mmCIF file of C-alpha atoms and ligand atoms in Angstrom:
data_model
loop_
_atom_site.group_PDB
_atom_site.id
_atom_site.type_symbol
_atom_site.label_atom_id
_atom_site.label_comp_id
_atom_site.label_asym_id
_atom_site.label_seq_id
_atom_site.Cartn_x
_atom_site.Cartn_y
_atom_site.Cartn_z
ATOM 1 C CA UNK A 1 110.845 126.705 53.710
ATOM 2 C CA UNK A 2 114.046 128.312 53.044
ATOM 3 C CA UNK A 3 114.495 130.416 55.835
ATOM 4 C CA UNK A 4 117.574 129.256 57.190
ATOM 5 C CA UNK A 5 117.607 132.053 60.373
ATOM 6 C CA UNK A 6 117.649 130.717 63.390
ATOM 7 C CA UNK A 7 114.098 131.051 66.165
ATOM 8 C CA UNK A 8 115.332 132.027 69.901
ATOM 9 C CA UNK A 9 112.824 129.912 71.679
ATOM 10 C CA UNK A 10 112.389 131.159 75.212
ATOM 11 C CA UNK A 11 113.732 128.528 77.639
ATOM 12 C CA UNK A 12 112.120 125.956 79.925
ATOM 13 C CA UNK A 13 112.032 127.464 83.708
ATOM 14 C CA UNK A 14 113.670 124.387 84.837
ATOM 15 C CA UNK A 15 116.396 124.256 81.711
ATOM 16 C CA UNK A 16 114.800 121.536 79.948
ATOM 17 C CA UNK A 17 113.497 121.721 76.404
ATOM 18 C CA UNK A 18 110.707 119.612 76.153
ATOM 19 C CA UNK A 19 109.920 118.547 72.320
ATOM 20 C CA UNK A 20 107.184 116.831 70.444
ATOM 21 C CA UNK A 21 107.952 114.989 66.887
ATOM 22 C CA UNK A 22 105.119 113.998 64.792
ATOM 23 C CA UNK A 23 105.594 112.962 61.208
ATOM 24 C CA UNK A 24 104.090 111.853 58.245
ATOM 25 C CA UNK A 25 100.148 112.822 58.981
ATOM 26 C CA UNK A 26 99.093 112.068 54.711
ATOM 27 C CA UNK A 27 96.529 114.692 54.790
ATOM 28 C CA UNK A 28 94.558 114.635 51.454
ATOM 29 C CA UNK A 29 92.558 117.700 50.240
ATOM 30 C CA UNK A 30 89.216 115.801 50.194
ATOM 31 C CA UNK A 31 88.083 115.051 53.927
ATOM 32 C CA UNK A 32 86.573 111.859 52.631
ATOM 33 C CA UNK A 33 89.751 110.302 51.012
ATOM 34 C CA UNK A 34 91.330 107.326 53.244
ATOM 35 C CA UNK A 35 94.802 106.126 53.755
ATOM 36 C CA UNK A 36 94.140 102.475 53.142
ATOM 37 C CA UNK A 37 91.351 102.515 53.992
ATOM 38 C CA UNK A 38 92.139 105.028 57.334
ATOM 39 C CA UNK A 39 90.660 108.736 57.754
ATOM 40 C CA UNK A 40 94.335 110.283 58.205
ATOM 41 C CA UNK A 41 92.817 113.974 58.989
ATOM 42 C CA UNK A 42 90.802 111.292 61.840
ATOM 43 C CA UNK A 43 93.836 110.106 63.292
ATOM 44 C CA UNK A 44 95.838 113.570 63.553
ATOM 45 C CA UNK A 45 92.497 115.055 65.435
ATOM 46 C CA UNK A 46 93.350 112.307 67.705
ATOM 47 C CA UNK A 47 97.091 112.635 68.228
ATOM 48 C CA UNK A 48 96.624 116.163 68.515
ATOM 49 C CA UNK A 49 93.893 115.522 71.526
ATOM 50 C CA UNK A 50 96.656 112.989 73.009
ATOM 51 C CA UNK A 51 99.593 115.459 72.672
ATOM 52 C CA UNK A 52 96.905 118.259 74.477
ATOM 53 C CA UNK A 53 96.242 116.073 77.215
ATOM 54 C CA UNK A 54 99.762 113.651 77.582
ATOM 55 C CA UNK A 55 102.225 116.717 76.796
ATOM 56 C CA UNK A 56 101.301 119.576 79.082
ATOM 57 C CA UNK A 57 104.645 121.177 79.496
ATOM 58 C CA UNK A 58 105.565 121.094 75.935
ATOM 59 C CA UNK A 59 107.618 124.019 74.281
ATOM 60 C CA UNK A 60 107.484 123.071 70.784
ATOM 61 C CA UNK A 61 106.470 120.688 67.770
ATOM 62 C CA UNK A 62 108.288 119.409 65.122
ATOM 63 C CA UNK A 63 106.651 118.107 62.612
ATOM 64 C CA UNK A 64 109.108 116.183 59.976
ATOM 65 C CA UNK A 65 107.558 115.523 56.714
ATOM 66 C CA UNK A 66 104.883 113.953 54.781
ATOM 67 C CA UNK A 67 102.357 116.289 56.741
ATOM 68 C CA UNK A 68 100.378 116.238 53.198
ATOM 69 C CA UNK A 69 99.479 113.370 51.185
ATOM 70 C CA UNK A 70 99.044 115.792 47.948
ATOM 71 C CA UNK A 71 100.783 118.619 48.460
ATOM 72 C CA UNK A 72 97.516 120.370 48.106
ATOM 73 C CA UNK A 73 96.546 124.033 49.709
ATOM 74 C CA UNK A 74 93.521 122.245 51.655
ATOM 75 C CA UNK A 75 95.699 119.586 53.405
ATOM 76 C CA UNK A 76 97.990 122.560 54.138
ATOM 77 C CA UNK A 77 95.503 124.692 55.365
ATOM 78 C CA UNK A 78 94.040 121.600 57.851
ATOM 79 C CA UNK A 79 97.610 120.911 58.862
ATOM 80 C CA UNK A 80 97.764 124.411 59.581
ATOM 81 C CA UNK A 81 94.826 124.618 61.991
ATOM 82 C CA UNK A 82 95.392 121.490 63.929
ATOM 83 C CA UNK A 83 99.078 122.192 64.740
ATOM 84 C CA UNK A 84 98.531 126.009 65.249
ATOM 85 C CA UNK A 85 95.430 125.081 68.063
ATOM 86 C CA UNK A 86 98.395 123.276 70.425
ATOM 87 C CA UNK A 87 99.762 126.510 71.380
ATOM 88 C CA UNK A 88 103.402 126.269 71.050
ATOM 89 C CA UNK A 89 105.875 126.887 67.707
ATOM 90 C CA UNK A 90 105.844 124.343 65.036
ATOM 91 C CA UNK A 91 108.796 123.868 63.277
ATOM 92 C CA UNK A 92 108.078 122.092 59.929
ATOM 93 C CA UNK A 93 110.563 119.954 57.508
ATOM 94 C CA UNK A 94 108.682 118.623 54.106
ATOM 95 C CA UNK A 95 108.385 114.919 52.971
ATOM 96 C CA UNK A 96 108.559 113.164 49.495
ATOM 97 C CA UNK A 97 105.114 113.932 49.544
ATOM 98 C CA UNK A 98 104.692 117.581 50.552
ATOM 99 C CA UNK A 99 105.107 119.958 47.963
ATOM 100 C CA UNK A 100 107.266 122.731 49.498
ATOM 101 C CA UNK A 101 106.156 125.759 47.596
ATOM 102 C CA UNK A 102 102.512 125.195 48.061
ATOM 103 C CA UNK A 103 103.367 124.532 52.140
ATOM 104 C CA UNK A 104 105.043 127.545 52.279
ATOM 105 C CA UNK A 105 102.091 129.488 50.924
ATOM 106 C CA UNK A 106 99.742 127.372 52.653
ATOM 107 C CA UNK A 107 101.277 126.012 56.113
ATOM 108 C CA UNK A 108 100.445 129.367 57.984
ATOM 109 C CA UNK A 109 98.985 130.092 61.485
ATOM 110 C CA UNK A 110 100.492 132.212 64.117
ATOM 111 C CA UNK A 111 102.643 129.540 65.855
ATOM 112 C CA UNK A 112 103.933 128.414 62.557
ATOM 113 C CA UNK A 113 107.758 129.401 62.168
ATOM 114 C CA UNK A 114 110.079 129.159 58.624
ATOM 115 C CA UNK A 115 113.182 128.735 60.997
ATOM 116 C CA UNK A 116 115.234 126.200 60.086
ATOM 117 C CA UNK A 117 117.277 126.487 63.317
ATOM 118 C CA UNK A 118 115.822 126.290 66.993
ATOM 119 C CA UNK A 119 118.098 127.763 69.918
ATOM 120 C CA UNK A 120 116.586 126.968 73.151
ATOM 121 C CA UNK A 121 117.976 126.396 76.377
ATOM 122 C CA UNK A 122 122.398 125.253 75.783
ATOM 123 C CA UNK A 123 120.708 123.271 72.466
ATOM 124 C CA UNK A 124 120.402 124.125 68.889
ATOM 125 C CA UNK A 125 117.528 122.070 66.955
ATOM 126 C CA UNK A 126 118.396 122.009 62.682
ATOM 127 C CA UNK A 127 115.833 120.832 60.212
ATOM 128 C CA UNK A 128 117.703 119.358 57.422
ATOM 129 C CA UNK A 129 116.010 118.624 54.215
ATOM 130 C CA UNK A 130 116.141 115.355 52.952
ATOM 131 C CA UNK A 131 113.575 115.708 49.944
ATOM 132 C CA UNK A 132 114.606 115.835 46.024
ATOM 133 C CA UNK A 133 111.457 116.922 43.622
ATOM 134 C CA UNK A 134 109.421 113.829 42.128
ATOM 135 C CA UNK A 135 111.397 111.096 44.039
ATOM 136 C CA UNK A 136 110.131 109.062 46.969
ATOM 137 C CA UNK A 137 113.931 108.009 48.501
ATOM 138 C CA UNK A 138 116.003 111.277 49.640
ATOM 139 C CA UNK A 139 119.107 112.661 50.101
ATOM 140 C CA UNK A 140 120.646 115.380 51.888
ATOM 141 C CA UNK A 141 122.414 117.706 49.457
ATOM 142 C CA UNK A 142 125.848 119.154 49.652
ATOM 143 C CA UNK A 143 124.135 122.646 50.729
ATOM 144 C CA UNK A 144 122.457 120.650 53.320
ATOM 145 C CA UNK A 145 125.485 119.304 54.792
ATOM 146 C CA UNK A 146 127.351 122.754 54.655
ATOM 147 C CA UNK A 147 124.377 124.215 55.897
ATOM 148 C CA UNK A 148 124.542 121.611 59.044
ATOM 149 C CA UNK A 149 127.818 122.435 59.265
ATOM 150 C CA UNK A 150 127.658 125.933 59.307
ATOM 151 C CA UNK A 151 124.838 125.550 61.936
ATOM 152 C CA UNK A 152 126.878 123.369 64.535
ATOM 153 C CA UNK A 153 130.341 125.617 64.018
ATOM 154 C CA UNK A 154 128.388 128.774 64.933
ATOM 155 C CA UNK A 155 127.773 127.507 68.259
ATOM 156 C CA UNK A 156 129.406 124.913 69.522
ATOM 157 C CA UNK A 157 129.206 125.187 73.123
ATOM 158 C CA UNK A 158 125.409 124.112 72.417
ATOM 159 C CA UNK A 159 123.935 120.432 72.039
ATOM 160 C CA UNK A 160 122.539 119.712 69.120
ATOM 161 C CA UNK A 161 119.802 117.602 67.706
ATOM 162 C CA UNK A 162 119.159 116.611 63.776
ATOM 163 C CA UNK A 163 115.711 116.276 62.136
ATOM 164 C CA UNK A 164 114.873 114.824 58.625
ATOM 165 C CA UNK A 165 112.172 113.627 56.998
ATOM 166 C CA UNK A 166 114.116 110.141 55.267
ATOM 167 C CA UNK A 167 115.921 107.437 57.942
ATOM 168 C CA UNK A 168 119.835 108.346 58.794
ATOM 169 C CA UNK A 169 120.201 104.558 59.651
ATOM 170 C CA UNK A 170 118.034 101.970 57.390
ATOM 171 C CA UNK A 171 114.806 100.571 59.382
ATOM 172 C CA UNK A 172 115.532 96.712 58.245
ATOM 173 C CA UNK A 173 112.710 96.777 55.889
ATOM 174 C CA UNK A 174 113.880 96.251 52.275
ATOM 175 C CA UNK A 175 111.181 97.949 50.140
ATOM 176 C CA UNK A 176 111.609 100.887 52.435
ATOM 177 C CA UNK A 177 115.109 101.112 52.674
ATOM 178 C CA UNK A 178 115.228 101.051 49.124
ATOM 179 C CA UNK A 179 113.312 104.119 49.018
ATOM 180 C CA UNK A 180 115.081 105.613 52.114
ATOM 181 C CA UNK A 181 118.215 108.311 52.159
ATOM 182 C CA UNK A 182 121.053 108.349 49.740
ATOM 183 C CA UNK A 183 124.476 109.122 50.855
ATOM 184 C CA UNK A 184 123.625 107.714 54.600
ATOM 185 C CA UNK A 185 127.255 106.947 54.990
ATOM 186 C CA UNK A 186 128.690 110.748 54.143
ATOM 187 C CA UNK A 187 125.368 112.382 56.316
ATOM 188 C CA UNK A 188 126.318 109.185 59.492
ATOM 189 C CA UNK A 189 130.205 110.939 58.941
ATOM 190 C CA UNK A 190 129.112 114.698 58.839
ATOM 191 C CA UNK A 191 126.997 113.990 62.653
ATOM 192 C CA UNK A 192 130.118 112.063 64.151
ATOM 193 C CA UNK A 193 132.505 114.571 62.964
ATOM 194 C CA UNK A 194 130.680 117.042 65.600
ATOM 195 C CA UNK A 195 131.039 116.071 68.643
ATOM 196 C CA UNK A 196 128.240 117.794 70.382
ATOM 197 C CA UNK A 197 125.354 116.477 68.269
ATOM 198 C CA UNK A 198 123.573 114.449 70.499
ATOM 199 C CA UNK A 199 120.289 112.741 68.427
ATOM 200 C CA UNK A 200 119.120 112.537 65.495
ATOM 201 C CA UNK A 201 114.975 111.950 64.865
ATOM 202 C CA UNK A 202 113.260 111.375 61.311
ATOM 203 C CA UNK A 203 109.754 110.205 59.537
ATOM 204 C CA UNK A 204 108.887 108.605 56.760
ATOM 205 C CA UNK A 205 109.497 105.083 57.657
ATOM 206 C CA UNK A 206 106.044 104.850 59.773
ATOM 207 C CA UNK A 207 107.525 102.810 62.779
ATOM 208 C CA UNK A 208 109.271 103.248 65.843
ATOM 209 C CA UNK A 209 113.419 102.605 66.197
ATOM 210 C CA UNK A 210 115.854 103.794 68.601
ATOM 211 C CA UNK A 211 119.623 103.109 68.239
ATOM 212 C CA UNK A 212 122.146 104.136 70.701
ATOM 213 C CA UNK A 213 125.510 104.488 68.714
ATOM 214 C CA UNK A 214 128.595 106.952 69.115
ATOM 215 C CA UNK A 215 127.238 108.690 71.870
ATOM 216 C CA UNK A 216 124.095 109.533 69.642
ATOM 217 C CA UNK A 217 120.561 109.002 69.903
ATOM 218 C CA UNK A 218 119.255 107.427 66.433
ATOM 219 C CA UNK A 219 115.216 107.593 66.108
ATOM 220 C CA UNK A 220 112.405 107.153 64.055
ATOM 221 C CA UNK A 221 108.895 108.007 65.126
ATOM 222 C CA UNK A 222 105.634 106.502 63.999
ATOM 223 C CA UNK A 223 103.132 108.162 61.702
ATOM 224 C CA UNK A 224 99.751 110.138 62.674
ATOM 225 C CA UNK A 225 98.260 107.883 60.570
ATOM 226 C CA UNK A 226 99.053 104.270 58.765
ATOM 227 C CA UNK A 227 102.126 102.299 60.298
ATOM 228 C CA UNK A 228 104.333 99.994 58.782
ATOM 229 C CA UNK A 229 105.285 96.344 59.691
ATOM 230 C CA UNK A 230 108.592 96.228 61.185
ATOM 231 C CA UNK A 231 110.978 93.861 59.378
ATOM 232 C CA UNK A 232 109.045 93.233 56.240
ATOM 233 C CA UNK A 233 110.524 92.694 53.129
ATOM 234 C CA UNK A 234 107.822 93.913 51.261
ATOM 235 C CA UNK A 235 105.640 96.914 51.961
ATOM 236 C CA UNK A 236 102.947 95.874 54.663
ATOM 237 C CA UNK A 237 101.133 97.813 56.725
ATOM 238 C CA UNK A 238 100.952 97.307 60.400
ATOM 239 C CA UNK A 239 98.060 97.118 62.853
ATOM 240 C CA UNK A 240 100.005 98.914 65.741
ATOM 241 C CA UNK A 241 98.181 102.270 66.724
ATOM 242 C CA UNK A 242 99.128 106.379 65.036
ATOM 243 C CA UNK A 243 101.556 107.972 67.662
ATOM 244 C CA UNK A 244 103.994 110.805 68.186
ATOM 245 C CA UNK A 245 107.604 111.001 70.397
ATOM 246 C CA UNK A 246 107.881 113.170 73.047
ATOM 247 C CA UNK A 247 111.647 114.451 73.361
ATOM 248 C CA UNK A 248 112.672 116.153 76.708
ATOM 249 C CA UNK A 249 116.172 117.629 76.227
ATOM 250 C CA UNK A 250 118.408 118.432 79.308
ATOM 251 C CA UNK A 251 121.039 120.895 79.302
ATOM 252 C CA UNK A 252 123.698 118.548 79.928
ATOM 253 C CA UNK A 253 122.955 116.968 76.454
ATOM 254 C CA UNK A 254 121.126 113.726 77.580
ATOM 255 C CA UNK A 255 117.960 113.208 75.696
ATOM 256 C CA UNK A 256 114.842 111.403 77.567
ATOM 257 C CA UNK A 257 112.312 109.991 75.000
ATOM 258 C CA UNK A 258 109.201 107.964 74.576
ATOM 259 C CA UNK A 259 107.018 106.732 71.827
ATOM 260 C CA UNK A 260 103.219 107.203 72.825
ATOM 261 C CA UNK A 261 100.389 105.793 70.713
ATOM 262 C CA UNK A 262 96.893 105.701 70.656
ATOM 263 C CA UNK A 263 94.890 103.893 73.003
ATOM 264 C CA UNK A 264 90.943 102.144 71.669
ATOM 265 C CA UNK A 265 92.347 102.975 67.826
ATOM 266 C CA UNK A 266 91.466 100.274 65.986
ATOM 267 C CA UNK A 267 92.732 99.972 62.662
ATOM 268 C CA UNK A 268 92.602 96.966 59.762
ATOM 269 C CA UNK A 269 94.300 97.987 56.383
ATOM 270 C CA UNK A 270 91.964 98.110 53.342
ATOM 271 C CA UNK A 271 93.129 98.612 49.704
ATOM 272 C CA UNK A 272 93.949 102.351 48.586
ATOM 273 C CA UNK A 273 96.606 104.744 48.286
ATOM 274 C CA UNK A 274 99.842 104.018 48.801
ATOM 275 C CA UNK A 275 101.254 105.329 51.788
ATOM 276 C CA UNK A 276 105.402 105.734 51.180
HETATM 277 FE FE1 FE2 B 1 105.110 108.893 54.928
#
């Protein structure tokens, strides 16, 4: 995970990159544990299948974080085999829950790159990390931000686009905000002060938000798994289906995006593991 070379992913024929984010999959070691009460290895099966069928042009995943629910090898090794069968590189950023040296061992398969940085097509994709060891809110380190930095200033003719596991911009839900990024305000700075960053996409908040502000595209993306009621001020989960975000990104810096969720998924929350 700390492979901070850059991947030269071979453009799109008609200059488009064509992305898909999916985030925060809670994969447990034992097949039979549930996600209140949901079958989380279930529901990535089945956004995998979607992504297959919906997403035939894509060039790459990115997958930000909370891909295991306990950092174990199994989860990992699941992870590992569902992404790898889509056939196109997965670039991989680690959650409050993941536990980075055991992904690293662990999150293998042949389409599975370290890179931290993405060139493709007049764009540059970083992976920042956002995680600190043992807590559930983040924060994106000093390194982190010189690392950005160093990123963008290497090539600045090229558009680029952000990805973290915690929100940049709070979600309006307090007991998730609370446990959201620290330092917001200095990471918000840092993106404006380039001018050719042109989105920023992130996990962990298990719902869907899209803000357009300084020229930037602001998103969150729902989980593989359990979602999260929108607006609540105390944790609550949400009925609305598992999904991904596709991300199409055209070489004069725009950025086309959807949210796409399941369709017949039918989901009631039971009592179990908490899902932040
Ligand atoms: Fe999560």
């Amino acid at each position: 995970m700390n492979d901070t070379t850059s991947f030269h992913l071979e453009a799109a024929r008609d200059g488009i990159l064509r992305l898909v984010q999916l985030t925060d999959c809670h994969i447990f070691a034992d097949a039979e544990s549930r996600l209140l009460g949901m079958d989380t290895r279930d529901s990535l099966r089945a956004v995998c299948a979607a992504i297959e069928r919906e997403q035939p042009a894509r060039d790459a995943l990115l997958a930000t974080g909370d891909l295991s629910q306990d950092g174990s090898p199994a989860s990992y090794e699941f992870l590992a085999q569902q992404l790898d069968a889509l056939g196109t590189p997965v670039f991989a950023l680690a959650g409050n829950h993941d536990d980075p040296p055991t992904m690293a061992r662990h999150f293998r398969g042949d389409r599975i790159n370290p890179a931290r940085r993405v060139l493709s097509s007049g764009w540059q994709i970083v992976m920042l990390d956002s995680t600190l060891p043992d807590e559930v809110h983040g924060e994106v380190s000093a390194a982190e931000l010189e690392f950005l930095d160093a990123a963008v200033g290497e090539h600045p003719e090229r558009h680029v686009l952000v990805c973290l596991h915690h929100q940049a911009i709070d979600t309006g839900s307090r007991w998730i905000d609370r446990k959201g990024l620290r330092g917001q305000a200095e990471l918000g700075a840092r993106i404006r002060a380039h001018a050719n960053v042109r989105g920023v996409v992130w996990g962990h908040v298990h719902q869907e938000a899209h803000h357009r502000l300084d020229d930037i595209e602001w998103m969150s993306t729902p989980s593989t798994c359990v979602q999260f009621k929108p607006g609540s001020e105390d944790f609550a989960a949400d009925t609305a289906a598992p999904g991904y975000r596709s991300l199409a990104l055209h070489a004069d810096g725009r950025i086309d995006t959807a949210v796409h969720r399941l369709k017949n998924f039918g989901f009631e929350s039971g009592n179990g593991v908490r899902a932040v």
